XYZ file of C-alpha atoms in Angstrom:
664
model
C 116.754 -86.530 81.311
C 113.973 -84.502 79.294
C 113.079 -83.929 75.728
C 110.724 -81.378 76.059
C 111.847 -78.915 73.439
C 111.310 -80.532 70.130
C 107.798 -81.086 71.116
C 107.185 -77.343 71.910
C 108.039 -76.101 68.000
C 105.352 -78.965 67.016
C 102.438 -78.161 69.535
C 100.718 -74.729 67.328
C 100.628 -77.139 64.276
C 98.799 -80.175 66.155
C 96.839 -77.797 68.226
C 95.481 -75.995 64.671
C 94.842 -79.178 63.366
C 93.182 -80.659 66.127
C 91.253 -77.529 65.772
C 90.086 -77.974 62.235
C 89.015 -81.486 63.340
C 86.993 -80.361 66.246
C 84.962 -77.812 64.362
C 84.192 -80.656 61.250
C 83.405 -83.462 63.392
C 80.988 -81.354 65.867
C 83.089 -81.710 68.729
C 84.643 -78.397 69.590
C 83.769 -78.609 73.327
C 84.831 -81.603 73.955
C 88.554 -81.089 72.484
C 88.466 -77.476 74.529
C 87.888 -79.726 77.906
C 90.512 -81.644 77.100
C 93.420 -79.387 76.033
C 95.344 -77.462 79.722
C 97.499 -74.916 78.268
C 100.958 -75.037 79.702
C 101.546 -72.450 82.469
C 104.207 -70.118 81.839
C 103.654 -67.685 84.343
C 105.781 -67.781 87.099
C 104.172 -69.433 90.324
C 102.850 -67.450 93.319
C 101.630 -68.344 97.043
C 103.794 -71.601 97.304
C 102.235 -73.243 100.190
C 104.373 -74.120 103.400
C 106.287 -78.089 103.205
C 108.372 -79.121 105.755
C 110.151 -76.813 107.991
C 111.577 -73.360 106.759
C 114.416 -72.611 104.976
C 117.590 -71.728 106.922
C 119.693 -68.899 105.815
C 121.754 -69.449 103.224
C 125.009 -70.331 104.120
C 128.373 -69.499 101.623
C 130.082 -72.670 102.314
C 128.766 -76.304 102.306
C 129.880 -78.009 105.813
C 130.426 -81.724 105.859
C 127.473 -83.882 106.288
C 126.238 -85.869 109.799
C 123.924 -88.439 108.175
C 120.529 -87.875 109.496
C 119.676 -91.699 109.943
C 122.460 -93.488 109.663
C 122.003 -97.020 108.992
C 123.931 -99.973 108.421
C 121.260 -101.744 106.175
C 122.726 -102.897 103.079
C 120.452 -102.162 100.102
C 121.922 -103.711 96.945
C 124.468 -106.342 95.755
C 127.427 -103.669 95.967
C 129.559 -105.138 93.159
C 131.954 -102.511 92.807
C 133.822 -100.272 95.203
C 135.664 -97.011 93.949
C 138.149 -94.681 96.008
C 138.719 -91.687 93.628
C 141.216 -88.563 94.038
C 140.818 -86.194 91.488
C 142.431 -83.054 90.952
C 140.624 -79.690 88.521
C 143.193 -78.138 87.102
C 142.929 -74.373 85.920
C 142.309 -75.077 82.603
C 139.549 -77.774 83.631
C 141.878 -81.090 82.919
C 140.821 -83.528 85.877
C 143.801 -85.967 86.782
C 142.513 -88.634 89.277
C 144.422 -91.415 90.695
C 141.558 -94.388 91.281
C 141.265 -98.215 92.664
C 138.245 -100.516 91.685
C 137.653 -103.309 93.413
C 135.167 -105.633 91.478
C 133.448 -108.397 93.037
C 132.289 -111.173 90.460
C 128.633 -111.321 91.114
C 127.980 -114.263 89.054
C 128.202 -118.011 89.259
C 131.148 -118.659 86.392
C 134.683 -117.376 86.626
C 134.915 -114.075 84.701
C 138.259 -113.828 82.738
C 137.825 -110.159 81.177
C 136.397 -106.636 81.940
C 134.983 -104.076 80.508
C 135.291 -100.353 81.084
C 133.136 -97.402 80.274
C 135.612 -94.738 79.203
C 132.612 -92.085 78.554
C 134.827 -88.674 78.304
C 136.298 -90.228 74.798
C 132.301 -89.710 73.326
C 133.450 -85.844 72.986
C 136.904 -86.666 70.594
C 136.539 -86.755 66.939
C 135.067 -89.665 64.888
C 133.308 -91.020 68.170
C 129.865 -92.589 67.963
C 128.477 -90.185 69.707
C 129.588 -87.667 67.598
C 128.637 -88.917 64.498
C 125.131 -89.984 65.615
C 124.523 -86.783 67.244
C 125.901 -84.594 64.824
C 127.069 -82.467 67.942
C 123.591 -81.710 68.980
C 121.808 -82.823 71.841
C 118.569 -81.333 73.448
C 118.959 -77.914 71.356
C 122.428 -77.206 72.291
C 125.281 -77.916 69.982
C 129.026 -78.635 70.868
C 131.228 -75.921 70.284
C 133.610 -76.272 67.304
C 137.225 -77.575 68.358
C 135.544 -78.173 71.979
C 136.762 -81.716 71.778
C 137.183 -83.787 75.260
C 138.862 -87.289 76.151
C 140.068 -89.431 78.634
C 143.833 -90.726 78.991
C 144.825 -93.958 80.997
C 148.298 -93.078 81.683
C 148.462 -96.330 84.547
C 146.614 -99.479 84.899
C 148.090 -101.997 87.425
C 147.362 -104.682 89.538
C 147.353 -104.845 93.329
C 150.906 -106.499 93.040
C 152.003 -103.568 90.413
C 151.969 -105.657 87.591
C 150.820 -103.282 84.418
C 147.951 -104.147 82.481
C 147.677 -100.980 80.254
C 149.276 -103.075 77.198
C 146.760 -105.551 77.422
C 143.647 -103.025 77.108
C 141.948 -102.729 74.066
C 138.888 -100.991 72.812
C 135.984 -101.993 71.188
C 133.018 -101.436 69.121
C 130.181 -103.952 69.744
C 127.433 -102.195 68.270
C 128.953 -100.485 65.290
C 132.362 -101.466 64.585
C 133.373 -97.798 64.561
C 136.999 -98.259 65.116
C 137.498 -95.031 65.846
C 135.010 -95.000 69.114
C 137.323 -95.370 72.500
C 134.158 -95.115 74.976
C 134.067 -99.105 75.675
C 137.506 -100.676 76.496
C 138.554 -104.328 77.709
C 141.309 -106.491 79.074
C 142.321 -109.789 80.032
C 142.794 -110.112 83.271
C 145.978 -111.583 84.560
C 144.031 -114.407 86.457
C 140.074 -115.254 86.678
C 137.544 -113.827 89.097
C 135.797 -116.865 90.629
C 132.279 -116.417 91.877
C 132.026 -114.167 95.206
C 135.897 -113.479 94.669
C 136.868 -110.051 93.701
C 139.902 -108.192 92.063
C 141.653 -105.135 92.743
C 142.881 -102.481 89.695
C 144.504 -99.098 90.102
C 144.728 -96.579 87.697
C 145.898 -93.131 86.711
C 143.930 -91.006 84.024
C 143.670 -87.265 82.353
C 140.208 -86.435 81.174
C 140.193 -82.907 79.283
C 136.527 -81.331 79.536
C 135.191 -80.007 76.677
C 133.031 -76.851 76.768
C 129.797 -78.217 78.402
C 127.955 -80.107 76.268
C 125.750 -83.311 76.695
C 125.681 -83.272 80.304
C 129.828 -82.650 81.194
C 132.483 -80.134 80.241
C 133.487 -76.669 81.713
C 131.642 -72.738 81.060
C 134.104 -70.367 82.516
C 134.761 -71.258 86.396
C 131.468 -73.882 86.010
C 132.707 -77.124 86.203
C 129.972 -80.602 85.324
C 131.791 -83.823 85.894
C 129.576 -86.280 84.757
C 130.381 -89.930 83.510
C 133.930 -88.780 84.164
C 135.952 -91.650 85.153
C 136.370 -95.223 83.857
C 133.629 -97.170 85.569
C 133.147 -100.729 84.988
C 130.334 -102.207 82.822
C 127.433 -103.705 84.478
C 127.616 -107.640 84.762
C 124.349 -109.511 84.476
C 123.818 -112.951 86.738
C 121.314 -115.629 85.478
C 117.628 -114.159 85.544
C 118.481 -110.588 85.556
C 116.409 -109.115 82.784
C 115.504 -112.189 81.976
C 119.037 -113.648 80.657
C 119.362 -117.382 80.904
C 123.320 -117.012 80.879
C 125.052 -114.443 82.591
C 127.585 -112.152 81.367
C 128.832 -108.485 80.542
C 126.448 -105.622 79.076
C 128.723 -103.261 77.481
C 127.875 -101.024 74.830
C 129.259 -97.907 73.507
C 128.411 -94.641 74.486
C 125.735 -93.590 71.587
C 124.125 -90.233 70.354
C 120.894 -91.027 72.053
C 121.588 -93.396 74.979
C 121.944 -92.795 79.166
C 124.010 -95.203 80.964
C 123.469 -98.496 83.089
C 126.063 -100.110 85.620
C 125.807 -101.979 88.996
C 126.017 -100.613 92.485
C 128.534 -99.760 94.444
C 130.036 -97.972 96.723
C 132.327 -94.609 96.412
C 134.598 -92.594 98.039
C 136.132 -89.447 95.995
C 138.318 -86.833 97.490
C 137.877 -83.507 95.025
C 140.708 -80.919 94.915
C 139.671 -77.829 93.222
C 140.782 -74.027 93.728
C 140.057 -72.677 96.959
C 136.697 -70.842 95.784
C 135.106 -73.396 94.512
C 132.108 -75.230 96.182
C 131.316 -78.709 95.101
C 128.285 -80.201 95.063
C 128.161 -84.168 94.558
C 126.716 -87.437 95.078
C 126.420 -89.000 98.355
C 127.621 -86.566 101.468
C 130.389 -84.729 102.781
C 132.850 -86.689 105.232
C 134.085 -84.069 107.085
C 134.861 -80.294 106.533
C 137.389 -79.251 103.441
C 140.413 -78.971 103.660
C 142.040 -75.774 102.785
C 145.754 -75.276 101.287
C 148.221 -73.537 99.082
C 145.253 -71.915 97.543
C 143.274 -75.068 97.090
C 140.161 -76.897 98.752
C 140.098 -80.471 99.090
C 136.699 -82.257 99.670
C 136.171 -85.675 100.465
C 132.742 -87.472 99.584
C 130.670 -90.980 100.294
C 128.308 -92.477 98.556
C 126.907 -96.356 98.569
C 124.245 -98.480 97.327
C 124.641 -95.937 94.008
C 125.280 -96.784 90.497
C 126.886 -93.471 89.268
C 129.116 -90.392 91.319
C 128.693 -86.949 89.355
C 129.904 -83.764 90.925
C 129.565 -79.910 89.619
C 131.925 -76.607 90.695
C 131.810 -73.387 90.870
C 133.149 -70.301 92.749
C 129.835 -68.695 92.357
C 127.356 -70.758 93.496
C 125.050 -69.112 96.094
C 124.437 -72.398 98.691
C 121.494 -72.824 100.577
C 120.361 -76.393 102.615
C 117.281 -77.495 104.906
C 116.489 -80.920 106.457
C 113.155 -82.420 105.791
C 111.323 -85.320 106.606
C 108.093 -87.021 105.843
C 106.092 -90.088 105.946
C 108.149 -91.233 102.457
C 110.827 -89.505 103.400
C 112.589 -90.790 106.748
C 115.253 -87.826 106.471
C 117.283 -86.187 104.302
C 119.442 -82.854 103.804
C 118.235 -80.520 100.470
C 121.290 -78.844 99.616
C 120.332 -76.136 96.692
C 123.832 -74.697 94.990
C 122.183 -72.171 92.775
C 123.486 -69.975 90.123
C 123.222 -66.331 91.269
C 120.434 -65.082 88.549
C 118.469 -67.457 90.561
C 119.576 -66.808 93.772
C 115.802 -65.206 95.331
C 114.304 -68.246 94.017
C 115.310 -70.684 96.684
C 111.862 -71.409 97.813
C 110.771 -72.791 95.130
C 113.532 -74.685 94.241
C 113.123 -75.937 98.089
C 109.506 -76.234 97.798
C 109.713 -78.294 94.679
C 112.306 -80.431 95.919
C 110.628 -81.516 99.496
C 107.007 -81.466 97.706
C 108.114 -84.279 94.585
C 110.154 -86.434 97.459
C 107.329 -86.445 99.615
C 105.165 -87.222 97.212
C 107.350 -89.863 95.498
C 107.785 -91.541 99.101
C 104.200 -91.557 99.573
C 103.349 -93.074 96.501
C 106.001 -95.676 96.096
C 108.278 -96.178 99.042
C 110.785 -94.601 101.069
C 113.688 -91.863 99.904
C 116.577 -94.270 101.255
C 119.422 -91.569 101.166
C 120.540 -89.050 103.703
C 121.312 -86.353 101.215
C 119.536 -84.836 97.659
C 121.650 -82.265 96.189
C 120.369 -79.635 93.483
C 122.533 -77.875 91.193
C 121.085 -74.492 89.043
C 123.904 -74.180 86.281
C 124.844 -70.744 84.427
C 122.915 -70.017 81.288
C 126.590 -70.604 79.408
C 126.080 -74.438 80.492
C 122.790 -75.130 79.364
C 124.408 -78.660 78.496
C 124.756 -79.838 82.168
C 121.000 -78.720 83.076
C 118.273 -81.201 83.756
C 120.241 -84.369 84.141
C 120.265 -87.072 86.988
C 122.724 -88.695 89.249
C 122.526 -90.454 92.203
C 120.970 -87.678 94.773
C 122.654 -85.030 93.036
C 120.333 -83.866 90.324
C 121.150 -80.278 87.591
C 118.097 -78.150 87.362
C 117.367 -76.354 84.015
C 119.844 -73.784 83.505
C 119.534 -70.085 84.780
C 118.126 -67.875 81.618
C 115.725 -65.587 83.497
C 115.285 -64.388 86.903
C 111.257 -64.950 86.480
C 111.200 -68.365 84.969
C 107.565 -70.203 84.825
C 106.866 -73.486 85.206
C 109.340 -74.913 83.638
C 111.886 -74.390 86.731
C 109.353 -76.611 88.774
C 109.006 -79.107 85.968
C 112.618 -79.772 85.352
C 113.039 -80.217 88.658
C 110.623 -82.521 89.739
C 111.063 -84.853 87.113
C 114.794 -85.146 87.628
C 114.055 -85.660 91.314
C 111.910 -88.769 89.833
C 114.822 -90.283 88.541
C 116.270 -91.146 91.805
C 113.434 -93.654 91.850
C 113.591 -95.191 88.707
C 117.200 -94.649 87.162
C 119.027 -94.244 91.003
C 116.818 -97.112 92.500
C 115.162 -99.588 89.843
C 118.204 -98.794 87.567
C 117.029 -99.872 84.635
C 119.221 -100.669 81.439
C 119.284 -97.785 79.691
C 120.806 -98.771 76.924
C 118.541 -101.623 75.793
C 114.974 -100.308 77.724
C 115.355 -96.547 78.327
C 111.476 -96.276 78.555
C 111.110 -97.954 81.860
C 113.451 -94.798 83.195
C 112.577 -91.988 80.872
C 109.000 -93.436 80.190
C 107.892 -93.893 84.263
C 109.852 -90.492 85.477
C 107.867 -88.465 82.494
C 105.024 -90.513 83.667
C 105.487 -89.408 87.633
C 106.479 -85.772 86.282
C 103.129 -85.081 85.182
C 101.810 -86.603 88.090
C 103.849 -84.530 90.955
C 102.793 -81.135 88.498
C 99.247 -82.107 88.642
C 99.165 -82.913 92.586
C 101.261 -80.194 93.958
C 100.769 -77.410 91.184
C 97.642 -78.126 89.592
C 99.148 -78.133 85.765
C 97.968 -81.295 83.935
C 99.007 -82.269 80.216
C 96.735 -83.111 77.681
C 97.054 -86.983 77.040
C 94.797 -86.067 73.760
C 96.795 -83.164 72.447
C 100.167 -85.294 73.156
C 98.754 -88.543 71.353
C 98.629 -86.472 68.595
C 101.974 -85.972 68.325
C 102.696 -89.711 67.904
C 103.475 -89.692 64.137
C 106.398 -92.307 64.014
C 105.544 -95.098 66.812
C 108.454 -97.611 67.543
C 108.821 -100.224 70.172
C 109.358 -99.069 73.336
C 111.704 -102.159 74.119
C 114.653 -100.976 71.617
C 118.394 -100.555 72.013
C 118.683 -96.671 72.345
C 120.433 -95.975 69.227
C 118.239 -98.526 66.844
C 115.516 -95.589 66.955
C 115.416 -93.847 63.484
C 116.394 -90.747 64.764
C 116.614 -88.412 67.960
C 113.502 -87.504 67.369
C 112.070 -90.671 67.602
C 113.862 -91.721 70.190
C 112.560 -89.003 72.152
C 108.545 -89.599 71.042
C 108.887 -93.022 71.804
C 110.681 -93.375 75.060
C 109.546 -90.037 77.020
C 106.254 -89.269 75.309
C 104.805 -92.217 74.091
C 106.097 -94.522 77.243
C 104.473 -92.538 79.496
C 101.303 -92.542 77.671
C 101.354 -96.258 77.840
C 101.299 -95.888 80.840
C 98.305 -93.464 81.255
C 96.697 -95.548 79.123
C 96.916 -99.044 81.567
C 96.252 -96.195 84.456
C 92.848 -95.463 82.188
C 91.877 -99.260 82.025
C 92.488 -100.201 85.718
C 92.056 -96.954 87.871
C 94.464 -94.667 89.380
C 93.918 -96.574 92.581
C 95.412 -99.528 91.226
C 98.110 -98.124 89.217
C 99.667 -96.848 91.702
C 99.655 -100.134 93.517
C 101.144 -101.556 90.379
C 103.999 -99.305 90.680
C 104.667 -99.164 94.453
C 104.452 -103.219 94.016
C 107.375 -102.589 90.981
C 109.393 -100.137 92.592
C 109.178 -102.604 95.957
C 110.208 -105.952 94.269
C 112.753 -104.306 92.048
C 114.951 -101.381 93.814
C 118.693 -102.282 93.615
C 117.643 -104.800 91.106
C 117.807 -103.781 87.618
C 114.303 -105.064 86.093
C 113.008 -105.649 82.008
C 110.200 -105.167 80.636
C 108.731 -108.637 81.056
C 109.311 -108.230 84.661
C 107.462 -105.043 84.658
C 104.516 -106.991 82.852
C 104.750 -109.788 85.650
C 103.868 -107.057 88.150
C 101.099 -105.811 86.306
C 99.774 -108.743 85.996
C 100.055 -110.196 89.328
C 98.240 -106.837 90.790
C 95.535 -107.049 88.495
C 94.824 -110.538 88.280
C 94.308 -110.489 84.696
C 96.326 -110.966 81.609
C 98.376 -108.331 79.704
C 100.162 -109.756 76.624
C 98.160 -108.058 74.350
C 98.766 -104.785 75.513
C 102.223 -105.403 75.617
C 102.935 -106.853 72.803
C 100.885 -104.093 70.721
C 102.801 -101.063 72.930
C 105.623 -102.194 74.031
C 107.011 -104.330 71.835
C 105.191 -103.655 68.003
C 105.432 -99.823 68.473
C 101.425 -99.480 67.900
C 99.293 -97.073 68.520
C 95.720 -96.983 69.468
C 93.311 -96.616 66.173
C 89.265 -96.916 66.789
C 87.178 -95.712 63.569
C 83.952 -95.524 62.370
C 83.902 -97.105 58.953
C 80.527 -96.763 57.539
C 76.770 -95.961 58.186
C 74.230 -97.057 56.312
C 70.375 -96.276 57.217
C 67.459 -98.135 55.455
C 63.711 -96.628 55.632
C 61.050 -99.441 56.880
C 57.815 -100.415 55.044
C 56.371 -99.522 58.763
C 57.978 -96.763 59.508
C 60.905 -95.446 61.212
C 64.637 -96.685 59.718
C 67.245 -99.405 60.623
C 71.236 -98.082 60.404
C 74.121 -100.145 60.210
C 77.127 -98.805 61.188
C 80.521 -100.296 60.838
C 83.385 -99.975 63.503
C 87.132 -101.069 63.196
C 89.846 -101.170 65.329
C 92.837 -100.629 62.901
C 95.667 -100.657 65.935
C 96.492 -100.851 69.492
C 95.283 -103.725 71.618
C 91.525 -105.171 72.331
C 89.382 -102.976 75.225
C 86.165 -101.562 75.721
C 85.264 -98.451 73.723
C 81.958 -96.255 73.687
C 79.993 -95.288 70.476
C 77.516 -92.257 70.302
C 75.132 -92.364 67.978
C 72.632 -89.061 67.268
C 69.981 -89.312 65.342
C 68.170 -86.441 62.953
C 65.148 -86.179 65.849
C 67.878 -84.908 68.031
C 67.975 -88.123 70.209
C 71.441 -89.785 71.424
C 71.852 -93.709 71.979
C 75.124 -94.875 73.522
C 76.704 -98.020 73.896
C 79.589 -99.980 74.288
C 81.496 -101.880 72.229
C 84.291 -104.730 73.683
C 86.886 -104.304 71.336
C 88.011 -107.565 70.864
C 87.728 -108.169 67.311
C 89.279 -106.139 64.446
C 85.640 -104.724 63.132
C 81.892 -104.912 64.382
C 78.893 -104.292 63.220
C 76.237 -102.917 65.240
C 72.409 -101.459 64.077
C 70.262 -99.620 65.746
C 66.410 -99.337 65.010
C 64.850 -95.374 65.291
C 62.270 -93.308 63.888
C 64.503 -91.063 62.588
C 67.489 -91.553 60.181
C 71.156 -91.590 61.560
C 72.659 -88.148 62.073
C 76.523 -89.327 62.925
C 78.123 -91.800 64.871
C 81.201 -91.160 66.638
C 83.528 -93.661 68.217
C 85.100 -92.880 71.979
C 83.589 -89.584 72.403
C 84.579 -89.207 76.165
C 88.083 -89.578 74.400
C 89.218 -92.003 76.955
C 91.231 -94.341 74.457
C 95.059 -91.935 75.352
C 97.019 -93.762 72.803
C 94.485 -92.845 69.855
C 96.413 -90.311 67.697
C 93.915 -90.831 64.296
C 90.983 -89.158 66.011
C 90.155 -87.580 62.553
C 88.233 -91.098 61.947
C 86.380 -91.283 65.135
C 83.574 -90.025 63.747
C 81.383 -89.895 60.778
C 78.297 -88.012 59.660
C 75.533 -90.312 57.318
C 75.693 -87.105 55.074
C 76.782 -83.772 54.146
C 75.526 -81.902 51.377
C 77.827 -80.913 49.326
C 76.713 -77.155 49.456
C 77.649 -77.448 53.191
C 80.461 -79.089 53.197
C 81.703 -76.307 50.937
C 80.718 -73.979 53.208
C 82.699 -75.453 55.958
C 85.371 -76.566 54.144
C 85.959 -72.501 53.379
C 85.582 -71.701 57.358
C 88.506 -74.379 58.794
C 91.031 -72.891 55.850
C 90.048 -68.960 57.629
C 90.756 -70.847 60.839
C 94.041 -71.708 60.238
C 95.469 -69.486 57.781
C 94.297 -67.021 60.878
C 95.858 -68.886 63.425
C 99.706 -69.703 61.210
C 99.212 -66.040 60.821
C 100.535 -65.335 64.621
C 103.446 -67.585 64.743
C 106.580 -65.323 64.099
C 109.891 -67.009 62.973
């Protein structure tokens, strides 16, 4: 799920600061070469990827999987059979049967259920932490949502509802009802299962934070009672098995076990439905209603959307990394003429991800484009289903492609690797943001400036941190999305593109469907590179540092026989050790380059030359991705007072002119 809007509000101010720095330090050309302006124009001349588009269809038909297989990809801990009816008022009424299999080695006597729609009820932890705002959207006043369990029974009909009670393990907020537990009537032995039946009602809010209703459009995300993840010994480094259960927080997303879903969706006759998995038979129409049947296995969530206004287009696609997939577009009418761009982005992203990391094993991928008044439903990932940016303009720029390729990249890091987004969100969002940049560069030639992006990092915090423990939503996004991506980019700079791709492919292949941890990723890095990365992970993952290489002092002494001896002190104020270049320029115009290994906190470099040193610059090529304090990378030996005054006046004029272009 992207968090880019807040950064755009900062980019002009940051760019101004960088402009000042570049002129002050004599590196204007180097900075300009690093900064690639975002492309806001409409893409033209898209290359053809895969087969041509099919003729738009008015209604999706039942799927025939392109490559049916009996291969079991995951441990399939949970099995859901759900029948849900969408009421005219946006209420969901559902019946559900859950079969949960104990994957551990101990008997389990309790069960935890996520009841996520209660996050939209007054007093919830989600609303308290978010302030009723998320990604620029604000919850409409009084537009609350909720989930009510009407019944809960065993297969034998024994009622369990009196056993159910809400728990708040993270903050003790007794008004929060997003997590519930119950004592089971009998323990579940290892390898055995228990089946529970329930009925429930969901009141959807006006679309906000991934779910809700906007006019005739409905987004059902996190809409059903979901069993929490049960972690076995060894999962994410656990030494004892048990439930991993958290409340729904303002900045956290989701984590659950893989399973099987069979879902019947009953909607008004005019509605078209997009959902996780594939449609198993044609929709049945009766008495003004329509019933769809969907099935998915080896997934850990199920989302769906409905609208009578969707324009529907589909096509099939295969490539070296995509054995065969049916791509389905459900497009808001405002974007109905942009199907080719959506299809091109989806095909291209799948092809690249399959080539880089491994096969896409599912037979479908659905793309939903919400209407403009359902922005909160846009830019979100579910297994085999993603939502694009909400339709707000009939001529969108590259944000259309960027949002879509980001969400499709989630199919790998969220969908298949399935990291714990409560406790290690960077393993999904950071990896997805890194892949997004690679996709945009490879497909569209649009590349970011890591130098500019690093300058955003004003409040670095650890990456391995519970999502709700960051010091604010901006800090969560700054670290989990942006800094996490830069950490991976810094790793790439040190090992090279080919080795980095081998690291990520190895990580994906080893841990798909297995819920890995930060430590698991470090083991893969060390295995592939045959080197130790403990300092790197300690600094950037566990301690939340940024790099900071600086020139501390310059001292030139004339020699009796002519020439000068210059002593330059360089420092590493933050980050892990790595080699870094140092450039020395002398008054006679000659330059000397050296490499400092960066192993110590500081080093003294000595040079002999016929003229005094003019300046020293550490990391002049800006290869240290995580250095966010570039102002101390350069030090001039001496600046006369009159020249310093003229420079300061010039800088003030530039900044005032730039700020004058901003409109509020």
